[in-house]
PDB file of C-alpha atoms in Angstrom:
ATOM      1  CA  UNK A   1       0.428   0.189  -0.157  1.00 64.00           C
ATOM      2  CA  UNK A   2       1.373   3.462  -1.300  1.00 69.00           C
ATOM      3  CA  UNK A   3       1.472   5.816   1.810  1.00 91.00           C
ATOM      4  CA  UNK A   4       1.112   9.034   0.308  1.00 95.00           C
ATOM      5  CA  UNK A   5      -0.740   9.247  -2.890  1.00 95.00           C
ATOM      6  CA  UNK A   6      -1.416  11.231  -5.445  1.00 96.00           C
ATOM      7  CA  UNK A   7      -3.486  11.787  -8.529  1.00 96.00           C
ATOM      8  CA  UNK A   8      -2.687  12.375 -11.002  1.00 97.00           C
ATOM      9  CA  UNK A   9       0.662  11.539 -11.832  1.00 95.00           C
ATOM     10  CA  UNK A  10       0.911  13.799 -14.750  1.00 96.00           C
ATOM     11  CA  UNK A  11      -1.275  16.161 -15.984  1.00 96.00           C
ATOM     12  CA  UNK A  12      -0.736  18.395 -19.114  1.00 97.00           C
ATOM     13  CA  UNK A  13      -3.581  21.058 -20.408  1.00 97.00           C
ATOM     14  CA  UNK A  14      -3.964  24.360 -21.980  1.00 97.00           C
ATOM     15  CA  UNK A  15      -3.613  27.634 -20.341  1.00 97.00           C
ATOM     16  CA  UNK A  16      -6.622  29.409 -18.165  1.00 97.00           C
ATOM     17  CA  UNK A  17      -8.436  25.578 -16.999  1.00 97.00           C
ATOM     18  CA  UNK A  18      -9.142  24.579 -13.613  1.00 97.00           C
ATOM     19  CA  UNK A  19      -7.338  21.981 -12.668  1.00 97.00           C
ATOM     20  CA  UNK A  20      -7.264  19.515  -9.350  1.00 97.00           C
ATOM     21  CA  UNK A  21      -4.497  17.062  -7.550  1.00 98.00           C
ATOM     22  CA  UNK A  22      -5.380  14.844  -4.915  1.00 97.00           C
ATOM     23  CA  UNK A  23      -3.269  13.483  -2.376  1.00 97.00           C
ATOM     24  CA  UNK A  24      -4.192  11.226   0.013  1.00 97.00           C
ATOM     25  CA  UNK A  25      -2.058   9.313   3.157  1.00 96.00           C
ATOM     26  CA  UNK A  26      -2.577   6.070   4.704  1.00 95.00           C
ATOM     27  CA  UNK A  27       0.006   6.925   8.158  1.00 93.00           C
ATOM     28  CA  UNK A  28      -2.370   8.563   9.927  1.00 92.00           C
ATOM     29  CA  UNK A  29      -0.300  11.631   9.968  1.00 91.00           C
ATOM     30  CA  UNK A  30      -1.992  14.864  11.819  1.00 87.00           C
ATOM     31  CA  UNK A  31      -0.536  17.174   9.184  1.00 89.00           C
ATOM     32  CA  UNK A  32      -0.266  17.174   5.379  1.00 91.00           C
ATOM     33  CA  UNK A  33       1.722  19.644   3.254  1.00 92.00           C
ATOM     34  CA  UNK A  34       1.328  20.386  -0.506  1.00 94.00           C
ATOM     35  CA  UNK A  35       5.655  21.570  -2.311  1.00 94.00           C
ATOM     36  CA  UNK A  36       6.007  22.620  -5.528  1.00 95.00           C
ATOM     37  CA  UNK A  37       9.686  21.659  -7.268  1.00 96.00           C
ATOM     38  CA  UNK A  38      10.016  24.206 -10.580  1.00 93.00           C
ATOM     39  CA  UNK A  39      12.478  23.265 -13.168  1.00 91.00           C
ATOM     40  CA  UNK A  40      15.799  23.705 -11.784  1.00 90.00           C
ATOM     41  CA  UNK A  41      14.670  21.556  -8.414  1.00 91.00           C
ATOM     42  CA  UNK A  42      13.746  24.247  -5.994  1.00 93.00           C
ATOM     43  CA  UNK A  43      11.426  22.659  -3.484  1.00 93.00           C
ATOM     44  CA  UNK A  44       9.509  25.086  -1.346  1.00 91.00           C
ATOM     45  CA  UNK A  45       6.627  25.211   0.931  1.00 90.00           C
ATOM     46  CA  UNK A  46       3.060  25.781  -0.172  1.00 91.00           C
ATOM     47  CA  UNK A  47       0.807  25.131   2.241  1.00 88.00           C
ATOM     48  CA  UNK A  48       0.843  22.831   5.291  1.00 88.00           C
ATOM     49  CA  UNK A  49      -2.317  21.535   7.101  1.00 86.00           C
ATOM     50  CA  UNK A  50      -2.883  19.844  11.047  1.00 84.00           C
ATOM     51  CA  UNK A  51      -6.245  18.626  11.188  1.00 81.00           C
ATOM     52  CA  UNK A  52      -7.907  19.555   8.190  1.00 79.00           C
ATOM     53  CA  UNK A  53      -7.171  23.297   9.473  1.00 81.00           C
ATOM     54  CA  UNK A  54      -4.878  25.669   7.697  1.00 82.00           C
ATOM     55  CA  UNK A  55      -1.161  26.086   9.190  1.00 78.00           C
ATOM     56  CA  UNK A  56       1.427  27.504   6.448  1.00 72.00           C
ATOM     57  CA  UNK A  57      -0.054  29.116   3.655  1.00 73.00           C
ATOM     58  CA  UNK A  58       3.072  30.448   2.000  1.00 75.00           C
ATOM     59  CA  UNK A  59       2.783  33.617  -0.878  1.00 77.00           C
ATOM     60  CA  UNK A  60       1.125  31.681  -3.283  1.00 86.00           C
ATOM     61  CA  UNK A  61      -1.585  33.565  -5.772  1.00 89.00           C
ATOM     62  CA  UNK A  62      -5.125  33.281  -4.539  1.00 90.00           C
ATOM     63  CA  UNK A  63      -5.760  30.836  -8.076  1.00 94.00           C
ATOM     64  CA  UNK A  64      -4.163  27.767  -5.888  1.00 94.00           C
ATOM     65  CA  UNK A  65      -6.667  26.953  -3.078  1.00 92.00           C
ATOM     66  CA  UNK A  66      -5.818  23.878  -0.661  1.00 92.00           C
ATOM     67  CA  UNK A  67      -8.945  21.483   0.501  1.00 92.00           C
ATOM     68  CA  UNK A  68      -8.824  19.245   3.162  1.00 92.00           C
ATOM     69  CA  UNK A  69     -12.230  16.912   3.945  1.00 91.00           C
ATOM     70  CA  UNK A  70     -10.442  15.330   6.729  1.00 91.00           C
ATOM     71  CA  UNK A  71      -7.135  14.850   7.827  1.00 88.00           C
ATOM     72  CA  UNK A  72      -6.252  11.707   5.543  1.00 94.00           C
ATOM     73  CA  UNK A  73      -6.511  14.075   2.002  1.00 95.00           C
ATOM     74  CA  UNK A  74      -5.477  17.151   0.665  1.00 95.00           C
ATOM     75  CA  UNK A  75      -6.251  18.305  -2.626  1.00 96.00           C
ATOM     76  CA  UNK A  76      -5.110  21.139  -4.607  1.00 96.00           C
ATOM     77  CA  UNK A  77      -7.333  23.003  -6.968  1.00 96.00           C
ATOM     78  CA  UNK A  78      -5.624  26.128  -9.562  1.00 96.00           C
ATOM     79  CA  UNK A  79      -7.918  27.947 -11.163  1.00 96.00           C
ATOM     80  CA  UNK A  80      -6.720  29.738 -14.254  1.00 97.00           C
ATOM     81  CA  UNK A  81      -3.768  28.341 -14.859  1.00 97.00           C
ATOM     82  CA  UNK A  82      -0.439  30.014 -16.010  1.00 96.00           C
ATOM     83  CA  UNK A  83       2.487  28.551 -17.960  1.00 96.00           C
ATOM     84  CA  UNK A  84       4.708  29.697 -14.731  1.00 94.00           C
ATOM     85  CA  UNK A  85       2.721  27.423 -12.876  1.00 96.00           C
ATOM     86  CA  UNK A  86       4.318  24.465 -14.754  1.00 97.00           C
ATOM     87  CA  UNK A  87       6.079  22.449 -12.170  1.00 96.00           C
ATOM     88  CA  UNK A  88       6.735  19.099 -10.635  1.00 97.00           C
ATOM     89  CA  UNK A  89       3.943  19.112  -7.487  1.00 97.00           C
ATOM     90  CA  UNK A  90       4.201  17.383  -3.855  1.00 96.00           C
ATOM     91  CA  UNK A  91       2.363  16.248  -1.657  1.00 96.00           C
ATOM     92  CA  UNK A  92       3.810  15.319   1.993  1.00 93.00           C
ATOM     93  CA  UNK A  93       2.364  14.214   5.430  1.00 92.00           C
ATOM     94  CA  UNK A  94       3.874  13.962   9.002  1.00 88.00           C
ATOM     95  CA  UNK A  95       3.246  13.048  12.322  1.00 83.00           C
ATOM     96  CA  UNK A  96       2.693  16.114  14.939  1.00 71.00           C
ATOM     97  CA  UNK A  97       6.553  17.835  15.975  1.00 63.00           C
ATOM     98  CA  UNK A  98       8.738  15.511  14.203  1.00 67.00           C
ATOM     99  CA  UNK A  99       9.922  17.159  11.059  1.00 68.00           C
ATOM    100  CA  UNK A 100       9.837  14.080   9.183  1.00 79.00           C
ATOM    101  CA  UNK A 101       7.944  14.137   6.053  1.00 86.00           C
ATOM    102  CA  UNK A 102       6.957  11.529   3.893  1.00 90.00           C
ATOM    103  CA  UNK A 103       6.316  12.708   0.063  1.00 93.00           C
ATOM    104  CA  UNK A 104       3.731  11.714  -2.217  1.00 94.00           C
ATOM    105  CA  UNK A 105       5.526  10.364  -6.119  1.00 93.00           C
ATOM    106  CA  UNK A 106       4.715  13.904  -7.125  1.00 95.00           C
ATOM    107  CA  UNK A 107       2.203  15.323  -9.628  1.00 97.00           C
ATOM    108  CA  UNK A 108       3.868  16.662 -12.940  1.00 96.00           C
ATOM    109  CA  UNK A 109       1.705  19.721 -14.727  1.00 97.00           C
ATOM    110  CA  UNK A 110       2.156  21.034 -17.777  1.00 97.00           C
ATOM    111  CA  UNK A 111      -0.076  24.074 -18.770  1.00 97.00           C
ATOM    112  CA  UNK A 112       0.530  24.984 -22.399  1.00 95.00           C
TER     113      UNK A 112
ATOM    114  CA  UNK B   1      14.503  33.429   8.791  1.00 75.00           C
ATOM    115  CA  UNK B   2      15.680  29.696   8.317  1.00 86.00           C
ATOM    116  CA  UNK B   3      17.501  28.650   5.283  1.00 93.00           C
ATOM    117  CA  UNK B   4      19.967  26.463   3.623  1.00 96.00           C
ATOM    118  CA  UNK B   5      22.605  26.650   1.157  1.00 97.00           C
ATOM    119  CA  UNK B   6      23.810  23.868  -1.198  1.00 98.00           C
ATOM    120  CA  UNK B   7      27.210  25.257  -3.292  1.00 96.00           C
ATOM    121  CA  UNK B   8      27.576  22.470  -5.386  1.00 97.00           C
ATOM    122  CA  UNK B   9      25.124  22.321  -8.051  1.00 96.00           C
ATOM    123  CA  UNK B  10      26.736  19.656  -9.719  1.00 97.00           C
ATOM    124  CA  UNK B  11      29.027  16.697  -8.754  1.00 97.00           C
ATOM    125  CA  UNK B  12      30.406  14.492 -11.134  1.00 98.00           C
ATOM    126  CA  UNK B  13      32.802  11.214  -9.910  1.00 97.00           C
ATOM    127  CA  UNK B  14      34.123   7.899 -11.393  1.00 97.00           C
ATOM    128  CA  UNK B  15      32.115   4.933  -9.630  1.00 97.00           C
ATOM    129  CA  UNK B  16      33.750   3.831  -6.342  1.00 97.00           C
ATOM    130  CA  UNK B  17      35.632   7.682  -5.745  1.00 97.00           C
ATOM    131  CA  UNK B  18      34.304   8.669  -1.891  1.00 98.00           C
ATOM    132  CA  UNK B  19      32.336  12.065  -2.230  1.00 98.00           C
ATOM    133  CA  UNK B  20      31.161  15.084  -0.067  1.00 98.00           C
ATOM    134  CA  UNK B  21      27.855  16.479  -0.319  1.00 98.00           C
ATOM    135  CA  UNK B  22      28.339  20.072   1.466  1.00 98.00           C
ATOM    136  CA  UNK B  23      25.488  21.597   3.250  1.00 98.00           C
ATOM    137  CA  UNK B  24      25.530  24.772   5.267  1.00 98.00           C
ATOM    138  CA  UNK B  25      22.381  26.144   6.825  1.00 97.00           C
ATOM    139  CA  UNK B  26      21.239  29.795   8.958  1.00 96.00           C
ATOM    140  CA  UNK B  27      17.957  29.784  11.842  1.00 93.00           C
ATOM    141  CA  UNK B  28      17.688  31.670  14.737  1.00 90.00           C
ATOM    142  CA  UNK B  29      16.044  29.046  16.707  1.00 88.00           C
ATOM    143  CA  UNK B  30      18.187  26.356  19.174  1.00 89.00           C
ATOM    144  CA  UNK B  31      15.768  22.687  18.677  1.00 88.00           C
ATOM    145  CA  UNK B  32      15.767  22.744  14.799  1.00 90.00           C
ATOM    146  CA  UNK B  33      16.643  19.507  12.991  1.00 90.00           C
ATOM    147  CA  UNK B  34      18.320  18.548   9.139  1.00 93.00           C
ATOM    148  CA  UNK B  35      17.359  16.141   6.951  1.00 93.00           C
ATOM    149  CA  UNK B  36      19.002  14.869   3.467  1.00 96.00           C
ATOM    150  CA  UNK B  37      16.516  13.797   1.152  1.00 95.00           C
ATOM    151  CA  UNK B  38      17.426  12.024  -2.639  1.00 96.00           C
ATOM    152  CA  UNK B  39      15.560  12.840  -5.378  1.00 96.00           C
ATOM    153  CA  UNK B  40      16.336   9.921  -8.415  1.00 94.00           C
ATOM    154  CA  UNK B  41      15.906  10.160 -11.692  1.00 92.00           C
ATOM    155  CA  UNK B  42      12.261   8.188 -11.543  1.00 90.00           C
ATOM    156  CA  UNK B  43      11.837  12.031  -9.649  1.00 90.00           C
ATOM    157  CA  UNK B  44      10.255  10.403  -6.292  1.00 90.00           C
ATOM    158  CA  UNK B  45      11.683  11.732  -3.197  1.00 92.00           C
ATOM    159  CA  UNK B  46      13.285   9.064  -0.679  1.00 90.00           C
ATOM    160  CA  UNK B  47      14.487  10.368   3.396  1.00 89.00           C
ATOM    161  CA  UNK B  48      17.795   9.400   4.016  1.00 93.00           C
ATOM    162  CA  UNK B  49      18.460  11.286   7.322  1.00 92.00           C
ATOM    163  CA  UNK B  50      17.279  12.908  11.109  1.00 90.00           C
ATOM    164  CA  UNK B  51      19.261  14.506  12.587  1.00 90.00           C
ATOM    165  CA  UNK B  52      17.887  16.554  15.387  1.00 88.00           C
ATOM    166  CA  UNK B  53      20.279  19.910  16.631  1.00 91.00           C
ATOM    167  CA  UNK B  54      21.118  18.529  19.793  1.00 89.00           C
ATOM    168  CA  UNK B  55      22.989  14.874  18.789  1.00 86.00           C
ATOM    169  CA  UNK B  56      25.600  16.474  16.718  1.00 85.00           C
ATOM    170  CA  UNK B  57      26.908  12.018  16.923  1.00 84.00           C
ATOM    171  CA  UNK B  58      28.281  11.085  13.325  1.00 86.00           C
ATOM    172  CA  UNK B  59      26.089   8.449  11.547  1.00 87.00           C
ATOM    173  CA  UNK B  60      26.736   5.978   9.691  1.00 88.00           C
ATOM    174  CA  UNK B  61      24.319   3.823   8.048  1.00 89.00           C
ATOM    175  CA  UNK B  62      26.639   1.335   5.308  1.00 94.00           C
ATOM    176  CA  UNK B  63      28.596   3.806   2.147  1.00 95.00           C
ATOM    177  CA  UNK B  64      26.850   6.926   4.105  1.00 96.00           C
ATOM    178  CA  UNK B  65      27.370   9.319   6.753  1.00 95.00           C
ATOM    179  CA  UNK B  66      26.797  12.403   7.957  1.00 95.00           C
ATOM    180  CA  UNK B  67      28.777  14.334   9.686  1.00 95.00           C
ATOM    181  CA  UNK B  68      27.319  17.389  12.119  1.00 95.00           C
ATOM    182  CA  UNK B  69      29.087  20.468  12.930  1.00 94.00           C
ATOM    183  CA  UNK B  70      27.067  23.106  14.999  1.00 93.00           C
ATOM    184  CA  UNK B  71      30.143  25.667  14.867  1.00 93.00           C
ATOM    185  CA  UNK B  72      30.027  25.942  11.314  1.00 95.00           C
ATOM    186  CA  UNK B  73      26.518  25.253  10.778  1.00 96.00           C
ATOM    187  CA  UNK B  74      27.210  22.043   8.429  1.00 97.00           C
ATOM    188  CA  UNK B  75      25.488  18.863   8.158  1.00 97.00           C
ATOM    189  CA  UNK B  76      27.561  17.157   5.249  1.00 97.00           C
ATOM    190  CA  UNK B  77      26.596  14.307   3.771  1.00 97.00           C
ATOM    191  CA  UNK B  78      29.786  11.242   2.080  1.00 97.00           C
ATOM    192  CA  UNK B  79      29.541   8.568   0.018  1.00 97.00           C
ATOM    193  CA  UNK B  80      32.157   6.040   0.268  1.00 97.00           C
ATOM    194  CA  UNK B  81      32.790   3.903  -2.863  1.00 97.00           C
ATOM    195  CA  UNK B  82      29.645   5.242  -5.176  1.00 97.00           C
ATOM    196  CA  UNK B  83      27.641   3.802  -7.380  1.00 97.00           C
ATOM    197  CA  UNK B  84      26.054   4.557 -10.063  1.00 97.00           C
ATOM    198  CA  UNK B  85      23.001   3.655  -8.377  1.00 96.00           C
ATOM    199  CA  UNK B  86      23.687   6.734  -6.331  1.00 97.00           C
ATOM    200  CA  UNK B  87      22.982   9.314  -9.231  1.00 97.00           C
ATOM    201  CA  UNK B  88      20.313  12.083  -7.763  1.00 97.00           C
ATOM    202  CA  UNK B  89      19.665  14.986  -6.710  1.00 97.00           C
ATOM    203  CA  UNK B  90      20.682  15.137  -3.132  1.00 98.00           C
ATOM    204  CA  UNK B  91      17.895  18.029  -0.924  1.00 97.00           C
ATOM    205  CA  UNK B  92      19.815  19.045   2.145  1.00 97.00           C
ATOM    206  CA  UNK B  93      17.167  20.124   4.434  1.00 94.00           C
ATOM    207  CA  UNK B  94      15.669  22.537   7.683  1.00 93.00           C
ATOM    208  CA  UNK B  95      12.926  22.618   9.740  1.00 88.00           C
ATOM    209  CA  UNK B  96      13.018  24.933  12.713  1.00 84.00           C
ATOM    210  CA  UNK B  97      11.277  23.245  16.087  1.00 74.00           C
ATOM    211  CA  UNK B  98       9.941  26.355  16.870  1.00 66.00           C
ATOM    212  CA  UNK B  99       7.387  26.780  13.436  1.00 62.00           C
ATOM    213  CA  UNK B 100       3.843  25.569  13.310  1.00 54.00           C
ATOM    214  CA  UNK B 101       3.347  22.503  11.246  1.00 57.00           C
ATOM    215  CA  UNK B 102       7.169  21.564  10.400  1.00 66.00           C
ATOM    216  CA  UNK B 103       7.878  23.622   7.642  1.00 80.00           C
ATOM    217  CA  UNK B 104      10.987  21.928   5.759  1.00 87.00           C
ATOM    218  CA  UNK B 105      13.429  24.207   4.009  1.00 90.00           C
ATOM    219  CA  UNK B 106      15.508  22.554   1.334  1.00 94.00           C
ATOM    220  CA  UNK B 107      18.569  23.430   0.098  1.00 96.00           C
ATOM    221  CA  UNK B 108      18.881  23.792  -3.701  1.00 96.00           C
ATOM    222  CA  UNK B 109      20.385  20.623  -4.608  1.00 97.00           C
ATOM    223  CA  UNK B 110      22.973  18.855  -5.447  1.00 98.00           C
ATOM    224  CA  UNK B 111      22.950  17.000  -8.460  1.00 97.00           C
ATOM    225  CA  UNK B 112      25.539  13.790  -8.216  1.00 98.00           C
ATOM    226  CA  UNK B 113      26.157  11.965 -11.686  1.00 98.00           C
ATOM    227  CA  UNK B 114      28.160   8.769 -10.872  1.00 97.00           C
ATOM    228  CA  UNK B 115      29.972   7.926 -14.035  1.00 97.00           C
ATOM    229  CA  UNK B 116      31.161   3.783 -14.427  1.00 95.00           C
TER     230      UNK B 116
END
């Protein structure tokens, strides 16, 4: 069983579209995250949720909206996609206060 | 503010050579965690090690070893007798214990290429 799973793994879409990436963890962790990895491999935190509540919201455009229906799921919805949104998006989870993140396999988003 | 610097963007070695990946960090917290992650060509992020700020003992795991020195704010990673399968991007990361949500700050990564 995959501990942190993301779908879809690949997503190709046109500018202006709206898309979602789903994430689920079966580790029983309290905290979930979205990280963005750009074409130069830089990894940056976007959001952090703890027990369905938003903890961290780094400087991310309003077009990005995370949704956590329960503590095992953290979905990422992106409106009005732009070319610069092309990246690999990683979901992760961690037990509280350990700092150790378990990452999903990543979702590669390509905006044409 | 926390910051992690990996000055080496790319390293190329020949199989069986030893290689050290450097990591320097900045933090105002006295309690923090340091990590190394590996990202092979397949793209997933693989956890390698976590070290807390109160434990400066070096660690060895097979061909991997880590040298943590608070005096120089460094947490370097050495691969002994490198193999082609070690080819990957390696990330050093820092998490301050005081930050809400266990946010990791990553360095820019070091791409290691091990040639046969």
